Coordinates of C-alpha atoms in Angstrom, one line a residue:
X1 CA -100.0 -7.7 -38.7
X2 CA -96.8 -9.3 -36.8
X3 CA -95.9 -12.0 -38.5
X4 CA -94.6 -14.6 -35.5
X5 CA -97.3 -17.0 -33.7
X6 CA -97.2 -17.2 -30.0
X7 CA -98.0 -20.4 -28.6
X8 CA -100.2 -20.6 -25.8
X9 CA -100.8 -23.8 -23.6
X10 CA -102.7 -23.8 -20.9
X11 CA -101.4 -25.7 -18.4
X12 CA -103.6 -26.8 -15.3
X13 CA -102.3 -28.9 -13.1
X14 CA -103.5 -30.4 -9.4
X15 CA -105.3 -27.8 -7.7
X16 CA -109.1 -29.1 -6.2
X17 CA -111.6 -27.0 -7.7
X18 CA -114.8 -25.9 -6.5
X19 CA -116.6 -25.9 -9.1
X20 CA -117.1 -29.0 -9.5
X21 CA -119.8 -30.2 -12.1
X22 CA -123.2 -30.7 -11.0
X23 CA -123.6 -34.3 -10.2
X24 CA -126.1 -36.5 -12.8
X25 CA -124.1 -36.0 -15.7
X26 CA -123.6 -37.8 -18.3
X27 CA -123.7 -41.8 -18.0
X28 CA -123.6 -45.2 -16.5
X29 CA -122.3 -45.5 -12.6
X30 CA -120.5 -44.4 -10.2
X31 CA -118.1 -41.2 -10.7
X32 CA -114.2 -40.3 -11.7
X33 CA -112.7 -37.0 -12.5
X34 CA -111.4 -34.6 -15.3
X35 CA -108.0 -33.0 -14.5
X36 CA -107.7 -30.4 -17.4
X37 CA -103.5 -29.4 -18.0
X38 CA -102.4 -26.7 -19.8
X39 CA -99.0 -23.8 -20.2
X40 CA -99.0 -20.3 -21.4
X41 CA -96.3 -18.8 -23.5
X42 CA -96.2 -15.9 -25.6
X43 CA -95.3 -12.2 -26.3
X44 CA -99.2 -11.0 -26.4
X45 CA -101.8 -13.8 -24.4
X46 CA -105.0 -13.8 -22.9
X47 CA -104.7 -11.3 -20.3
X48 CA -108.2 -12.6 -18.6
X49 CA -107.0 -16.0 -18.6
X50 CA -110.5 -18.4 -20.2
X51 CA -113.6 -20.1 -19.5
X52 CA -115.1 -23.2 -19.9
X53 CA -118.4 -25.3 -19.0
X54 CA -119.5 -29.3 -18.9
X55 CA -121.7 -30.1 -19.8
X56 CA -124.8 -27.6 -19.7
X57 CA -123.5 -26.2 -16.5
X58 CA -122.8 -23.1 -16.0
X59 CA -119.3 -20.8 -17.6
X60 CA -116.8 -21.0 -14.4
X61 CA -112.8 -19.3 -14.7
X62 CA -110.4 -21.1 -16.3
X63 CA -107.1 -19.7 -15.6
X64 CA -104.2 -19.4 -18.3
X65 CA -102.0 -20.9 -16.0
X66 CA -102.5 -22.8 -13.2
X67 CA -104.5 -26.7 -11.9
X68 CA -107.8 -27.5 -12.5
X69 CA -109.2 -31.2 -10.9
X70 CA -112.9 -31.9 -11.4
X71 CA -114.4 -34.8 -9.4
X72 CA -117.3 -35.9 -8.9
X73 CA -118.4 -35.9 -12.8
X74 CA -120.8 -39.5 -13.3
X75 CA -119.2 -42.1 -15.3
X76 CA -119.8 -41.7 -19.5
X77 CA -119.4 -39.1 -22.3
X78 CA -119.3 -35.3 -21.3
X79 CA -118.3 -32.2 -23.5
X80 CA -116.1 -30.0 -22.4
X81 CA -116.4 -26.0 -23.7
X82 CA -113.8 -23.8 -23.9
X83 CA -115.0 -19.6 -24.2
X84 CA -113.7 -16.4 -23.9
X85 CA -110.8 -17.1 -25.9
X86 CA -109.4 -14.0 -28.0
X87 CA -109.5 -13.0 -31.1
X88 CA -106.3 -13.9 -32.1
X89 CA -106.1 -17.2 -31.0
X90 CA -106.9 -20.4 -31.5
X91 CA -107.9 -23.7 -29.5
X92 CA -106.4 -26.9 -31.0
X93 CA -109.0 -29.4 -31.6
X94 CA -112.4 -26.5 -31.3
X95 CA -113.5 -25.3 -28.5
X96 CA -116.1 -28.3 -27.3
X97 CA -114.7 -32.2 -27.5
X98 CA -116.4 -34.7 -25.3
X99 CA -113.8 -36.4 -22.7
X100 CA -115.0 -39.9 -21.4
X101 CA -115.1 -40.2 -17.5
X102 CA -114.1 -43.9 -16.2
X103 CA -115.9 -45.0 -12.3
X104 CA -113.1 -44.3 -10.3
X105 CA -110.2 -42.9 -12.3
X106 CA -108.7 -39.6 -13.5
X107 CA -109.4 -37.8 -17.2
X108 CA -106.5 -35.7 -18.0
X109 CA -107.4 -33.7 -21.1
X110 CA -104.8 -31.1 -22.4
X111 CA -105.4 -28.1 -24.3
X112 CA -103.3 -26.0 -26.4
X113 CA -104.0 -23.1 -27.6
X114 CA -101.7 -21.2 -30.3
X115 CA -102.0 -17.4 -30.2
X116 CA -101.1 -15.0 -33.4
X117 CA -99.8 -11.0 -33.1
X118 CA -102.9 -9.1 -33.3
X119 CA -103.3 -6.8 -35.8
X120 CA -103.0 -3.2 -34.5
X121 CA -105.6 -1.0 -34.3
X122 CA -106.5 1.7 -32.2
X123 CA -109.8 2.4 -29.8
X124 CA -113.0 3.5 -31.4
X125 CA -112.9 6.3 -28.5
X126 CA -115.5 4.8 -25.9
X127 CA -114.7 5.8 -22.6
X128 CA -115.9 1.7 -20.8
X129 CA -114.3 2.4 -17.1
X130 CA -112.7 5.4 -14.5
X131 CA -110.7 4.1 -11.6
X132 CA -110.4 6.6 -9.6
X133 CA -107.5 6.6 -7.5
X134 CA -105.8 8.2 -4.0
X135 CA -102.1 9.9 -4.9
X136 CA -102.6 11.3 -8.2
X137 CA -102.0 9.1 -10.9
X138 CA -99.5 10.5 -13.1
X139 CA -97.5 8.0 -15.1
X140 CA -99.1 4.6 -16.6
X141 CA -98.0 1.8 -18.3
X142 CA -99.2 -1.4 -19.5
X143 CA -97.4 -5.3 -20.8
X144 CA -97.9 -7.5 -23.6
X145 CA -99.2 -9.1 -21.0
X146 CA -102.1 -7.2 -19.7
X147 CA -99.8 -5.5 -16.2
X148 CA -100.9 -2.3 -16.3
X149 CA -98.7 -0.1 -13.2
X150 CA -99.5 3.7 -12.8
X151 CA -97.3 6.1 -11.4
X152 CA -98.7 7.8 -8.2
X153 CA -96.9 11.2 -8.7
X154 CA -98.2 12.7 -4.8
X155 CA -96.4 9.3 -2.9
X156 CA -94.0 7.7 -2.9
X157 CA -95.9 4.1 -4.5
X158 CA -97.1 2.5 -8.2
X159 CA -100.1 1.0 -8.2
X160 CA -100.8 -2.6 -10.4
X161 CA -103.2 -3.2 -12.6
X162 CA -104.9 -5.5 -14.9
X163 CA -106.6 -5.1 -18.1
X164 CA -108.7 -7.8 -18.4
X165 CA -110.3 -6.5 -15.6
X166 CA -109.3 -2.6 -15.7
X167 CA -109.2 -3.4 -11.9
X168 CA -106.0 -2.0 -9.9
X169 CA -104.3 -3.9 -6.2
X170 CA -101.1 -3.9 -4.6
X171 CA -99.3 -1.6 -4.1
X172 CA -95.7 -1.2 -4.7
X173 CA -93.0 1.3 -3.1
X174 CA -90.9 2.5 -5.0
X175 CA -88.7 5.9 -4.0
X176 CA -90.2 9.9 -3.8
X177 CA -92.3 11.9 -5.9
X178 CA -92.5 8.9 -8.9
X179 CA -93.9 10.8 -12.2
X180 CA -93.7 8.1 -14.8
X181 CA -93.8 4.2 -15.3
X182 CA -92.6 2.7 -17.9
X183 CA -92.7 -1.6 -18.9
X184 CA -89.5 -4.2 -20.8
X185 CA -90.7 -5.6 -23.1
X186 CA -91.1 -9.0 -21.4
X187 CA -93.2 -8.2 -18.7
X188 CA -90.9 -8.9 -16.5
X189 CA -89.8 -5.9 -15.4
X190 CA -91.2 -2.4 -14.1
X191 CA -89.2 0.6 -14.7
X192 CA -90.3 4.2 -12.7
X193 CA -87.6 7.2 -12.6
X194 CA -88.4 9.2 -9.0
X195 CA -88.6 12.9 -9.9
X196 CA -87.9 14.0 -5.6
X197 CA -85.8 10.6 -5.1
X198 CA -83.6 11.6 -7.5
X199 CA -83.4 8.3 -9.3
X200 CA -84.6 5.1 -11.3
X201 CA -86.5 2.5 -9.3
X202 CA -86.3 -1.0 -10.8
X203 CA -89.1 -3.3 -10.3
X204 CA -90.0 -7.2 -10.4
X205 CA -93.3 -7.6 -12.5
X206 CA -93.7 -11.2 -10.7
X207 CA -93.2 -10.0 -6.9
X208 CA -94.1 -6.7 -7.3
X209 CA -91.4 -5.9 -5.5
X210 CA -88.5 -3.4 -5.7
X211 CA -85.3 -4.7 -7.0
X212 CA -83.0 -2.2 -7.2
X213 CA -82.7 1.9 -7.2
X214 CA -80.0 3.7 -9.2
X215 CA -79.3 7.2 -8.5
X216 CA -79.8 10.5 -10.4
X217 CA -78.0 14.0 -10.0
X218 CA -81.1 15.2 -10.7
X219 CA -85.0 15.2 -9.8
X220 CA -86.0 12.1 -13.1
X221 CA -88.2 13.2 -15.0
X222 CA -89.4 10.5 -18.0
X223 CA -88.0 7.4 -19.3
X224 CA -88.7 5.1 -22.1
X225 CA -87.6 1.3 -22.6
X226 CA -85.8 0.6 -25.7
X227 CA -87.3 -2.2 -27.5
X228 CA -85.2 -5.0 -27.5
X229 CA -85.1 -4.4 -23.8
X230 CA -81.6 -4.0 -23.5
X231 CA -81.4 -0.5 -22.4
X232 CA -83.2 2.4 -20.1
X233 CA -83.0 5.7 -20.8
X234 CA -84.5 8.2 -18.9
X235 CA -84.6 11.5 -17.9
X236 CA -83.3 14.5 -15.2
X237 CA -84.9 18.3 -14.3
X238 CA -80.9 19.4 -15.7
X239 CA -81.3 18.0 -18.8
X240 CA -79.3 14.7 -18.1
X241 CA -80.4 11.8 -20.4
X242 CA -79.1 8.4 -19.3
X243 CA -78.5 5.8 -20.7
X244 CA -78.9 2.0 -18.4
X245 CA -78.1 -0.8 -19.0
X246 CA -80.8 -3.1 -18.5
X247 CA -78.5 -6.3 -17.3
X248 CA -75.7 -4.8 -15.3
X249 CA -77.7 -2.4 -14.0
X250 CA -75.3 0.5 -14.7
X251 CA -75.7 3.7 -16.2
X252 CA -73.4 3.4 -19.7
X253 CA -73.6 6.7 -20.4
X254 CA -74.7 10.7 -19.9
X255 CA -75.5 12.8 -22.2
X256 CA -77.3 16.7 -22.0
X257 CA -80.1 17.1 -23.9
X258 CA -81.6 20.6 -22.5
X259 CA -82.8 21.4 -19.2
X260 CA -86.5 19.2 -18.1
X261 CA -86.0 16.8 -20.5
X262 CA -89.0 15.1 -20.9
X263 CA -90.5 13.2 -23.7
X264 CA -88.7 10.3 -25.7
X265 CA -89.4 8.6 -28.7
X266 CA -87.8 6.1 -30.6
X267 CA -87.6 5.7 -34.5
X268 CA -89.0 3.1 -36.1
X269 CA -85.7 0.9 -36.9
X270 CA -85.0 1.8 -32.6
X271 CA -81.4 3.6 -34.4
X272 CA -82.6 7.2 -33.2
X273 CA -83.8 8.5 -29.7
X274 CA -85.9 11.8 -29.8
X275 CA -85.9 13.7 -26.6
X276 CA -88.1 16.6 -26.0
X277 CA -86.3 20.0 -23.7
X278 CA -89.2 21.7 -22.1
X279 CA -87.3 24.7 -21.2
X280 CA -84.7 24.6 -23.5
X281 CA -87.6 24.4 -26.6
X282 CA -85.1 21.8 -28.9
X283 CA -85.7 18.3 -29.4
X284 CA -82.5 16.2 -29.3
X285 CA -81.7 13.2 -31.7
X286 CA -80.1 11.0 -29.8
X287 CA -78.1 7.7 -31.7
X288 CA -78.3 4.7 -30.2
X289 CA -75.3 3.0 -31.2
X290 CA -73.5 6.0 -30.3
X291 CA -75.2 7.9 -27.7
X292 CA -74.1 10.6 -28.6
X293 CA -76.5 14.0 -30.2
X294 CA -76.7 13.6 -33.9
X295 CA -79.3 16.1 -34.6
X296 CA -81.4 19.4 -32.6
X297 CA -84.3 20.4 -33.6
X298 CA -86.0 24.0 -32.6
X299 CA -89.8 23.7 -31.8
X300 CA -89.3 26.8 -29.5
X301 CA -92.5 27.0 -26.5
X302 CA -92.6 24.1 -24.4
X303 CA -92.9 21.0 -25.6
X304 CA -93.2 17.5 -23.9
X305 CA -94.3 14.6 -24.7
X306 CA -93.4 13.1 -28.2
X307 CA -94.0 10.4 -30.9
X308 CA -92.5 9.5 -34.0
X309 CA -94.0 8.6 -37.7
X310 CA -94.4 4.7 -38.7
X311 CA -91.7 5.9 -41.4
X312 CA -90.0 8.3 -39.9
X313 CA -91.1 10.9 -41.5
X314 CA -92.3 12.9 -38.8
X315 CA -92.1 13.8 -35.0
X316 CA -95.1 15.0 -33.2
X317 CA -94.7 17.4 -30.2
X318 CA -97.1 17.7 -27.1
X319 CA -96.2 21.7 -26.9
X320 CA -98.1 24.1 -24.3
X321 CA -97.7 26.6 -26.1
X322 CA -98.8 26.2 -29.6
X323 CA -100.6 23.0 -29.2
X324 CA -99.3 20.0 -31.6
X325 CA -95.9 20.8 -33.8
X326 CA -95.1 18.1 -36.9
X327 CA -91.9 18.4 -37.2
X328 CA -90.2 17.0 -40.7
X329 CA -87.2 15.1 -39.8
X330 CA -85.6 15.6 -43.2
X331 CA -85.9 19.4 -42.8
X332 CA -86.9 20.1 -39.5
X333 CA -90.0 22.2 -40.5
X334 CA -92.3 23.0 -38.2
X335 CA -96.0 23.3 -38.6
X336 CA -98.5 23.4 -35.9
X337 CA -102.0 22.5 -35.5
X338 CA -103.8 24.7 -32.5
X339 CA -106.2 24.0 -30.0
X340 CA -106.6 26.9 -28.0
X341 CA -105.5 25.5 -24.9
X342 CA -102.1 23.7 -24.1
X343 CA -100.7 20.6 -24.9
X344 CA -99.3 18.0 -22.6
X345 CA -99.5 14.0 -22.9
X346 CA -99.4 12.5 -26.4
X347 CA -99.7 9.4 -28.4
X348 CA -99.6 7.7 -31.3
X349 CA -101.7 4.1 -31.8
X350 CA -100.3 1.1 -32.3
X351 CA -101.7 0.9 -36.0
X352 CA -100.1 4.4 -36.6
X353 CA -103.5 6.0 -38.0
X354 CA -104.5 8.4 -34.7
X355 CA -102.8 10.6 -32.7
X356 CA -103.9 11.0 -29.3
X357 CA -103.4 14.1 -27.4
X358 CA -104.1 15.0 -24.0
X359 CA -105.0 18.3 -23.3
X360 CA -105.5 19.2 -18.8
X361 CA -106.4 22.8 -19.4
X362 CA -109.4 21.2 -21.1
X363 CA -110.0 17.7 -19.9
X364 CA -110.4 16.2 -22.7
X365 CA -108.3 14.7 -25.3
X366 CA -107.9 15.3 -29.0
X367 CA -108.3 11.8 -31.3
X368 CA -106.4 13.5 -34.3
X369 CA -106.3 11.7 -38.4
X370 CA -102.5 11.5 -38.1
X371 CA -101.9 12.1 -42.2
X372 CA -103.4 15.0 -42.3
X373 CA -104.4 16.3 -38.9
X374 CA -108.2 16.2 -38.6
X375 CA -110.0 15.7 -35.3
X376 CA -111.9 12.8 -35.3
X377 CA -113.0 13.0 -31.9
X378 CA -113.1 15.0 -28.3
X379 CA -113.3 12.5 -25.3
X380 CA -113.1 13.9 -22.1
X381 CA -112.2 12.2 -19.5
X382 CA -112.2 14.8 -16.5
X383 CA -109.1 16.3 -14.8
X384 CA -105.9 17.1 -16.4
X385 CA -105.2 14.5 -18.7
X386 CA -101.2 14.1 -18.6
X387 CA -100.4 10.9 -20.1
X388 CA -101.2 8.4 -22.6
X389 CA -100.4 4.1 -23.0
X390 CA -101.8 1.7 -25.7
X391 CA -102.2 -1.8 -24.9
X392 CA -100.6 -4.2 -27.9
X393 CA -102.8 -4.3 -30.5
X394 CA -104.0 -0.8 -29.8
X395 CA -107.9 -1.8 -29.2
X396 CA -107.3 -0.2 -25.2
X397 CA -105.8 3.5 -24.2
X398 CA -105.1 3.8 -20.6
X399 CA -105.7 7.6 -19.8
X400 CA -104.0 9.3 -16.5
X401 CA -105.6 12.8 -15.1
X402 CA -104.0 12.8 -11.6
X403 CA -107.4 11.9 -10.3
X404 CA -108.6 8.3 -12.3
X405 CA -107.0 6.0 -15.5
X406 CA -109.4 5.7 -17.9
X407 CA -109.5 3.8 -20.4
X408 CA -110.9 4.2 -23.4
X409 CA -111.7 1.2 -25.9

């Protein structure tokens, strides 16, 4: 459980609302208006907003940020009810309160919602939605505020989505053949590698527009953003790891980590970055303080995505030849979990309890107990599953299969 509390003030200031309460509610003569005010802040807020009702009227949408002015309420006492609030959030003063409307006046009500970071968990393993997308969805990322970006590797675009509605909308052109996308911890910037475009695209999340492109000397492959958002690490086909300063958008270091470097994961303290090389059959440990390689682990085969155990003692490597390689960090010893088919994508649930191993030739996700590597469940997702991302608390997994984004809860 993350102890940090997030103040979620729902600040709704003054637009006309077409969801006016039914006439005749309350008692007394004349009519007045109700203005609901709030302001939303925090690192993990309810991604789909809230619902409200006046007295016995039908629940209507209450946005997380904006303006709400209800006209034509009969003078007298009314009940304002708020619903659809995430489990980790509490409405100050409770979810229901009495408001007094006076004839010819505007009554102001402020809602203050306080959200604690939800306890980390993992999905139950059920497919709840499949959103088919053109352009071969490949990489995927979801921000702490529920913004989704999927990289459409068959195009020059990313597509933006919403976790609350599990839907996708607007596109942003970033450059040729984007395989992977990542979002900074603040949720303000998305980064995408460009394969044939040979670079790194930087997208402003608020406006969904391309802000800059950093050129590479080779095809851009995979990437990861540091937990503090200060650095972006991106790999290229020629084996170069690029270290990029997020503030200045400049390359501050490069080093060789093996051809077709394609999987990245931080140690729990973020002092070490692990990078796999598909063609060299290795995983390189890189110091984030010095940007220098500190150790190379040989796993053989064709290593792809990587993940690290919560205590940092084990490294998990999806391998197109062997399946899942479990590497003891201290000794370099490798144990193999075989699926009889190539493994490609890999993710560890936010609570560290489960591993999601993506098997593209079988069209399934194998869910393993991380501690003993026993099979918990096999989830058919269709297509060729490539990459997986989890929302912050771990309630939802998003899997791309080159045809769709599959939502698992």
